[in-house]
mmCIF file of C-alpha atoms in Angstrom:
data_model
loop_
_atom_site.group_PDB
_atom_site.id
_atom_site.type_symbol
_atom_site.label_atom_id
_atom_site.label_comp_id
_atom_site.label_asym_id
_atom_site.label_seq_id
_atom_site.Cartn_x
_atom_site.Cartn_y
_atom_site.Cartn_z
ATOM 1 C CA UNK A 241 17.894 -14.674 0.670
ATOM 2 C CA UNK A 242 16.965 -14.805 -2.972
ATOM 3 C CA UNK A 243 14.693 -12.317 -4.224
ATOM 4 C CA UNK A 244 12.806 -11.033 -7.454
ATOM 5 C CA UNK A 245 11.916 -7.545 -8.530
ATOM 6 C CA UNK A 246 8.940 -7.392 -10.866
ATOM 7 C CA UNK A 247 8.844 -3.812 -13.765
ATOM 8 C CA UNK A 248 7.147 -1.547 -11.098
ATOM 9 C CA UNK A 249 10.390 -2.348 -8.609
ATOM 10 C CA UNK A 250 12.653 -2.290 -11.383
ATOM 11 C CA UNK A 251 11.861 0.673 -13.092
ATOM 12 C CA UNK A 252 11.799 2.780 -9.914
ATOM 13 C CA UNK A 253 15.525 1.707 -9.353
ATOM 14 C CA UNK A 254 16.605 2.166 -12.925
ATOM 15 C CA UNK A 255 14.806 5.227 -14.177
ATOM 16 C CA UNK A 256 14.618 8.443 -11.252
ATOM 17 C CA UNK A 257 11.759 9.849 -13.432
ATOM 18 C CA UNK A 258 9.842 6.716 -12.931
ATOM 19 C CA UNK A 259 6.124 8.235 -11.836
ATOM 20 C CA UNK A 260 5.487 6.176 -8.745
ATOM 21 C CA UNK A 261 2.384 4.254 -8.294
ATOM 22 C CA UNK A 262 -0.603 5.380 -6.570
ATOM 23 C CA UNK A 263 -1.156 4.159 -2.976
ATOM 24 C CA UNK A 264 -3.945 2.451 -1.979
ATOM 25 C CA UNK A 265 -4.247 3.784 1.622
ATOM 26 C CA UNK A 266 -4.854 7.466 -0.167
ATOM 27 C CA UNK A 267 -5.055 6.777 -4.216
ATOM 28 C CA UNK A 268 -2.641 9.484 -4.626
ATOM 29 C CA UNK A 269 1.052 8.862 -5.935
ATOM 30 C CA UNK A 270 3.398 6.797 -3.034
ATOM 31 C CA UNK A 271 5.827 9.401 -1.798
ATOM 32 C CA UNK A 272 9.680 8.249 -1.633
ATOM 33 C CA UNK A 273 8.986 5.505 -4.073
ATOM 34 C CA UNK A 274 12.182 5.302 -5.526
ATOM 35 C CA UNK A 275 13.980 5.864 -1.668
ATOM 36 C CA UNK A 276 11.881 3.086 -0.520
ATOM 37 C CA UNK A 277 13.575 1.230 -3.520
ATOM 38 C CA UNK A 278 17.072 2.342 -2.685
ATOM 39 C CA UNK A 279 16.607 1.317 1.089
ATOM 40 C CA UNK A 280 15.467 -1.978 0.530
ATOM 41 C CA UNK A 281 18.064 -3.001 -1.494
ATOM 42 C CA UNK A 282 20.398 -1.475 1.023
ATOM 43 C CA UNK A 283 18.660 -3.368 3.508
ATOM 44 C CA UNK A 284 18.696 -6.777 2.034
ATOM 45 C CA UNK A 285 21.766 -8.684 3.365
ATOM 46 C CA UNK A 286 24.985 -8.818 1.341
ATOM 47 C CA UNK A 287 24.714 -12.318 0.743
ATOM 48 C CA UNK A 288 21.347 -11.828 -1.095
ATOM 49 C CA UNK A 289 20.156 -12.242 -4.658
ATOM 50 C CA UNK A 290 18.233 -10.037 -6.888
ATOM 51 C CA UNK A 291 16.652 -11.858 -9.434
ATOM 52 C CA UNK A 292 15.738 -9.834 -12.647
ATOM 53 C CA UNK A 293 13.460 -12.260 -14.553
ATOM 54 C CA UNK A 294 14.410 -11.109 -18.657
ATOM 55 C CA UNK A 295 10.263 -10.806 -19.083
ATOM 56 C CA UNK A 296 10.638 -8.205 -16.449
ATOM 57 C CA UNK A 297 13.853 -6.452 -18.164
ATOM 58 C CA UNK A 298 12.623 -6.255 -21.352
ATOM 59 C CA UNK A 299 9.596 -4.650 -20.217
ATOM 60 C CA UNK A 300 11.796 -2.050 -18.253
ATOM 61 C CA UNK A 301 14.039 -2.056 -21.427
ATOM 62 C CA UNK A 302 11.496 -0.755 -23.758
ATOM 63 C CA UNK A 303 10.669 2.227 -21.197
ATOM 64 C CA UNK A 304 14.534 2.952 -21.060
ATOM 65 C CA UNK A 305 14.524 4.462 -24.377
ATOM 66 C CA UNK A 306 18.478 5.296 -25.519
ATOM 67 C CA UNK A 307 19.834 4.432 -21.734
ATOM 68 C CA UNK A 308 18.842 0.799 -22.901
ATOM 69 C CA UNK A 309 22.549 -0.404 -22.730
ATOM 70 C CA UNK A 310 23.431 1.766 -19.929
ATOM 71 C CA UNK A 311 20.908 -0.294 -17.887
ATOM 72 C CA UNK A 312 22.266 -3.799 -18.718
ATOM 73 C CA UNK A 313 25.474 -2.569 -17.913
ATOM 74 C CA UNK A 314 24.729 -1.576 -14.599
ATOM 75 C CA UNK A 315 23.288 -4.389 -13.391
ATOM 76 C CA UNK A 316 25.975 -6.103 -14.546
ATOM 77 C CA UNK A 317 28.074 -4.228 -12.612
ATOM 78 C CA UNK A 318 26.650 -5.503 -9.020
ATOM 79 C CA UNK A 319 26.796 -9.106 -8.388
ATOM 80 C CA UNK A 320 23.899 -9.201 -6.502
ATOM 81 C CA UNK A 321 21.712 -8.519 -9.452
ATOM 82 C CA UNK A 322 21.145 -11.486 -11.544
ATOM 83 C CA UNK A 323 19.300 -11.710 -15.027
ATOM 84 C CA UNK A 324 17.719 -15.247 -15.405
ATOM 85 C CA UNK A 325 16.131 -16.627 -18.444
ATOM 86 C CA UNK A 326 13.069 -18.212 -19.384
ATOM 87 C CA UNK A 327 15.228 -21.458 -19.942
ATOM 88 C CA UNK A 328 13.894 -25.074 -20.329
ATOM 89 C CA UNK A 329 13.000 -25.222 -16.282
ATOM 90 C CA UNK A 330 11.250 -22.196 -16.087
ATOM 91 C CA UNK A 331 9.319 -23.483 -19.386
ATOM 92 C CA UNK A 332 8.076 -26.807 -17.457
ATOM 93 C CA UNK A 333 6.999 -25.136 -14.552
ATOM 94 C CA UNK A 334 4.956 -22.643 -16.507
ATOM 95 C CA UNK A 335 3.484 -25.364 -18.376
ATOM 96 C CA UNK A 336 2.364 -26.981 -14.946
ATOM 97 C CA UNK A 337 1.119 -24.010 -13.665
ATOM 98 C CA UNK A 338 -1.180 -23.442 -16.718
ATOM 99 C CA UNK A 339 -2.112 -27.081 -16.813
ATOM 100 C CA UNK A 340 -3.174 -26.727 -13.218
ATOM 101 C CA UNK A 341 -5.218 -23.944 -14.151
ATOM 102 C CA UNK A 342 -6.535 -25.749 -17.223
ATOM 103 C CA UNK A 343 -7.749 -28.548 -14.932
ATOM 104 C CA UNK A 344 -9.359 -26.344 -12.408
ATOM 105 C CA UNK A 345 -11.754 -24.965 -15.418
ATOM 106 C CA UNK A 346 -10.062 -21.735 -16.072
ATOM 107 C CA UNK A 347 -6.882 -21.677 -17.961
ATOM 108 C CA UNK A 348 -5.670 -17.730 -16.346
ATOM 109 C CA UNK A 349 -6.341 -18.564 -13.016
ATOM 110 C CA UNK A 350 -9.072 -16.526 -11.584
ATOM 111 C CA UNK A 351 -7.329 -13.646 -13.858
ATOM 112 C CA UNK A 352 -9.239 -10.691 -15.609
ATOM 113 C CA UNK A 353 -6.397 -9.894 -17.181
ATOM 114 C CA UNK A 354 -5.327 -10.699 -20.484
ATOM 115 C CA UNK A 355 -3.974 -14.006 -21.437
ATOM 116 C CA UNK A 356 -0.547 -12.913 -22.794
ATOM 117 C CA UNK A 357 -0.461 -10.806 -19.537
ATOM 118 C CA UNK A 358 -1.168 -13.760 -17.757
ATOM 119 C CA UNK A 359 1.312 -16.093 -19.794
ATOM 120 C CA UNK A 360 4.045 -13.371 -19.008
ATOM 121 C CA UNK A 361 3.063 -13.202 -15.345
ATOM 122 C CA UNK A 362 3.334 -16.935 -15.127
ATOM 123 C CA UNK A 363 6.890 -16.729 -16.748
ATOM 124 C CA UNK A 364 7.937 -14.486 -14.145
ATOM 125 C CA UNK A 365 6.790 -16.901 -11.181
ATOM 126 C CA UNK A 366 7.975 -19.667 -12.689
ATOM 127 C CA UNK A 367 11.543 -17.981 -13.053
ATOM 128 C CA UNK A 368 11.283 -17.314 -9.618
ATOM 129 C CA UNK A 369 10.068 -20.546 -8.228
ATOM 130 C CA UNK A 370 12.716 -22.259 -10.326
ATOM 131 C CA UNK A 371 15.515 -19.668 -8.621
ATOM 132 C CA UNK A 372 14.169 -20.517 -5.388
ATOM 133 C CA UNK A 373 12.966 -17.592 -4.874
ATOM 134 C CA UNK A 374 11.224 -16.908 -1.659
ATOM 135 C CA UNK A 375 9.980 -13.323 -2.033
ATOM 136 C CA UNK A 376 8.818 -10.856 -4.687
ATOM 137 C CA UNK A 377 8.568 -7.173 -5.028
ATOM 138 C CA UNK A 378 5.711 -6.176 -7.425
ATOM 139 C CA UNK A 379 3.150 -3.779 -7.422
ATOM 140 C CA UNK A 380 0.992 -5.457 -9.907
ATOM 141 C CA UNK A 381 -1.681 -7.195 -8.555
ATOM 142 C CA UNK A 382 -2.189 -9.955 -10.769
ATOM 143 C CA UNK A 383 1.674 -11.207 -10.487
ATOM 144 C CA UNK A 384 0.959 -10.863 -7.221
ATOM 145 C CA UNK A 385 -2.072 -13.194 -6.840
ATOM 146 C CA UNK A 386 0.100 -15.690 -8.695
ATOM 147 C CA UNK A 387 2.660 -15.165 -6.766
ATOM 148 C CA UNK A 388 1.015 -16.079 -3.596
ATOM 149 C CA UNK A 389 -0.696 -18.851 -5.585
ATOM 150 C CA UNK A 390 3.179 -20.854 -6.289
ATOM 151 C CA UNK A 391 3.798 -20.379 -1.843
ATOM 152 C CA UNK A 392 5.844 -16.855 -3.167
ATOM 153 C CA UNK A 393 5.863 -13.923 -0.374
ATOM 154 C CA UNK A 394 5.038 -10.418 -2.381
ATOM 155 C CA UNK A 395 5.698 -6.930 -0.951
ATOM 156 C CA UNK A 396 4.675 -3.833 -2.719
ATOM 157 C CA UNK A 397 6.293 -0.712 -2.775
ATOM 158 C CA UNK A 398 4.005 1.003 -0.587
ATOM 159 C CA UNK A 399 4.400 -1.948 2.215
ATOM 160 C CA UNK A 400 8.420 -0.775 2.118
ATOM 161 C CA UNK A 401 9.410 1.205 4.712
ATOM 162 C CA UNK A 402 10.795 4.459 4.385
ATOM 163 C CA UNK A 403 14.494 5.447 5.072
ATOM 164 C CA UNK A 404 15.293 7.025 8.193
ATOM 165 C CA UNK A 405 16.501 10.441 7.847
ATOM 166 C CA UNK A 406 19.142 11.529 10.038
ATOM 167 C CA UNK A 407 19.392 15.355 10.812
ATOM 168 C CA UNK A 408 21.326 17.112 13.181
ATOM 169 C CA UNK A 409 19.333 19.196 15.808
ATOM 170 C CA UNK A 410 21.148 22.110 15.664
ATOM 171 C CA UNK A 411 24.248 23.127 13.750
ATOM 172 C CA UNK A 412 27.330 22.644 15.340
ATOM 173 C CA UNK A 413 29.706 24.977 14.573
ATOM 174 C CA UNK A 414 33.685 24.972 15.808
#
């Protein structure tokens, strides 16, 4: 399976002081954020691909501060995780997307965001789609609704389950 993790995935993996984002279900921070990170890239089968758009690493970059290199480097380290560009592909399919949305009468899509948000957002689908992607994890809700849009699965953080903490019952003791 070949995924994509947006900034709010990303960072959470990268940077342990990360604050989480609030959950919907009580507005208050999501608990385990970073765990439910760690266990779904656990989970995810070995022959699976982590796509890290470069949009989204430069935007997880800029909050790494002096670990900046330290970060590249260990993604390079695992070969599941795979920085793609914004090459010539990408660039077509972002242009159809927009033109699409041109056409329809409203060139960001339904968006209240801003457009450079929405130009960036559209960059990261269209890295995706062009990866054959079939699934993104993002808690932003406007990457989201384009996501879905482009036939793209999204999961937020707060839909991951936690891990399951095994204790021992009682101490054993020789």
């Amino acid at each position: 399976m070949i995924v994509v993790v947006d900034s709010s995935a990303l960072t959470l993996l990268v940077n342990p002081d990360a604050r989480p984002p609030d959950d919907p279900a009580t507005g208050a921070p999501l608990t385990h954020a970073r765990e439910r990170i760690e266990h779904l890239i656990d989970s995810l089968a070995d022959n699976s691909t982590i796509i890290v758009p470069t949009p989204v690493l430069a935007e997880v970059l800029v909050r790494a501060g002096p670990a900046l290199q330290a970060v590249v480097e260990q993604m390079e380290r695992f070969p599941r995780f795979q920085i793609r560009p914004f090459d010539k592909l990408a660039a077509v399919e972002t242009a159809m997307m927009t033109i699409d949305a041109v056409r329809a009468g409203d060139k960001k899509g339904g968006s209240a965001e801003p457009w450079q948000k929405v130009k960036i957002d559209r960059q990261i689908i269209a890295i995706a789609r062009t990866n054959n992607a079939e699934r993104i994890y993002s808690d932003d809700q406007g990457l989201a609704t384009f996501a879905r849009a482009q036939g793209i699965e999204v999961v937020s953080s707060w839909e991951l389950p936690l891990p399951v903490i095994q204790t021992e019952l009682f101490d054993r003791e020789a």
